[in-house]
Amino acid sequence: LAESSQSEPFVCYTHYRALAAANDPAARAQLAQAHRALCRQADELRDPALRECLLNNGPAHRGIVEAWK
């Protein structure tokens, strides 16, 4: 994965958190973008265990998954 695509979920999630804290309605769109980017990364992994690890490894990835539920 390119470095920019690897960091996209984190950047979008950070924007989401800032917008959500300000009660900005654009927050949901940022969360959706973070979730899509994270899912794209997970889809590139063939091994289910690695996919699960990616989705739950690190506070930003866990935060995206939890906030999206």
Coordinates of C-alpha atoms in Angstrom, one line a residue:
L1 CA 0.0 0.0 0.0
A2 CA 1.2 3.5 -0.7
E3 CA 1.9 5.6 2.4
S4 CA -0.9 8.1 1.6
S5 CA -3.5 5.3 1.3
Q6 CA -2.3 3.8 4.5
S7 CA -2.8 7.0 6.4
E8 CA -6.1 8.0 4.8
P9 CA -8.3 6.2 7.4
F10 CA -6.4 7.9 10.3
V11 CA -6.6 11.4 8.7
C12 CA -10.3 11.1 7.9
Y13 CA -11.0 9.7 11.4
T14 CA -9.1 12.6 12.9
H15 CA -11.2 15.1 10.9
Y16 CA -14.4 13.2 11.9
R17 CA -13.5 13.5 15.6
A18 CA -12.9 17.2 15.3
L19 CA -16.1 17.8 13.3
A20 CA -18.1 15.6 15.7
A21 CA -16.8 17.5 18.7
A22 CA -18.0 20.7 17.0
N23 CA -21.4 19.1 16.2
D24 CA -20.7 19.7 12.5
P25 CA -23.0 17.7 10.3
A26 CA -20.1 17.0 7.9
A27 CA -18.7 14.6 10.6
R28 CA -20.7 11.6 9.3
A29 CA -19.2 12.1 5.8
Q30 CA -15.7 12.0 7.2
L31 CA -16.4 8.9 9.1
A32 CA -17.8 7.3 6.0
Q33 CA -14.7 8.2 4.1
A34 CA -12.5 6.8 6.9
H35 CA -14.5 3.6 7.0
R36 CA -14.3 3.1 3.2
A37 CA -10.6 3.7 3.2
L38 CA -10.1 1.2 6.0
C39 CA -12.3 -1.4 4.3
R40 CA -10.3 -0.9 1.1
Q41 CA -7.1 -1.7 3.0
A42 CA -8.7 -4.7 4.7
D43 CA -10.0 -6.0 1.3
E44 CA -6.4 -6.2 0.0
L45 CA -5.6 -8.8 2.7
R46 CA -6.4 -12.3 1.8
D47 CA -5.8 -13.8 5.2
P48 CA -8.9 -13.3 7.5
A49 CA -6.7 -13.1 10.6
L50 CA -4.6 -10.3 9.1
R51 CA -7.8 -8.5 8.0
E52 CA -9.2 -8.8 11.6
C53 CA -5.9 -7.6 13.0
L54 CA -5.9 -4.5 10.7
L55 CA -9.5 -3.6 11.7
N56 CA -8.8 -3.9 15.4
N57 CA -5.2 -2.9 15.6
G58 CA -4.6 0.6 16.9
P59 CA -7.0 3.1 18.5
A60 CA -7.9 4.9 15.2
H61 CA -8.9 1.7 13.4
R62 CA -10.8 0.4 16.3
G63 CA -12.5 3.8 16.7
I64 CA -13.5 3.8 13.0
V65 CA -15.0 0.4 13.3
E66 CA -16.8 1.2 16.6
A67 CA -18.1 4.6 15.4
W68 CA -19.4 3.0 12.2
K69 CA -21.6 0.5 14.0

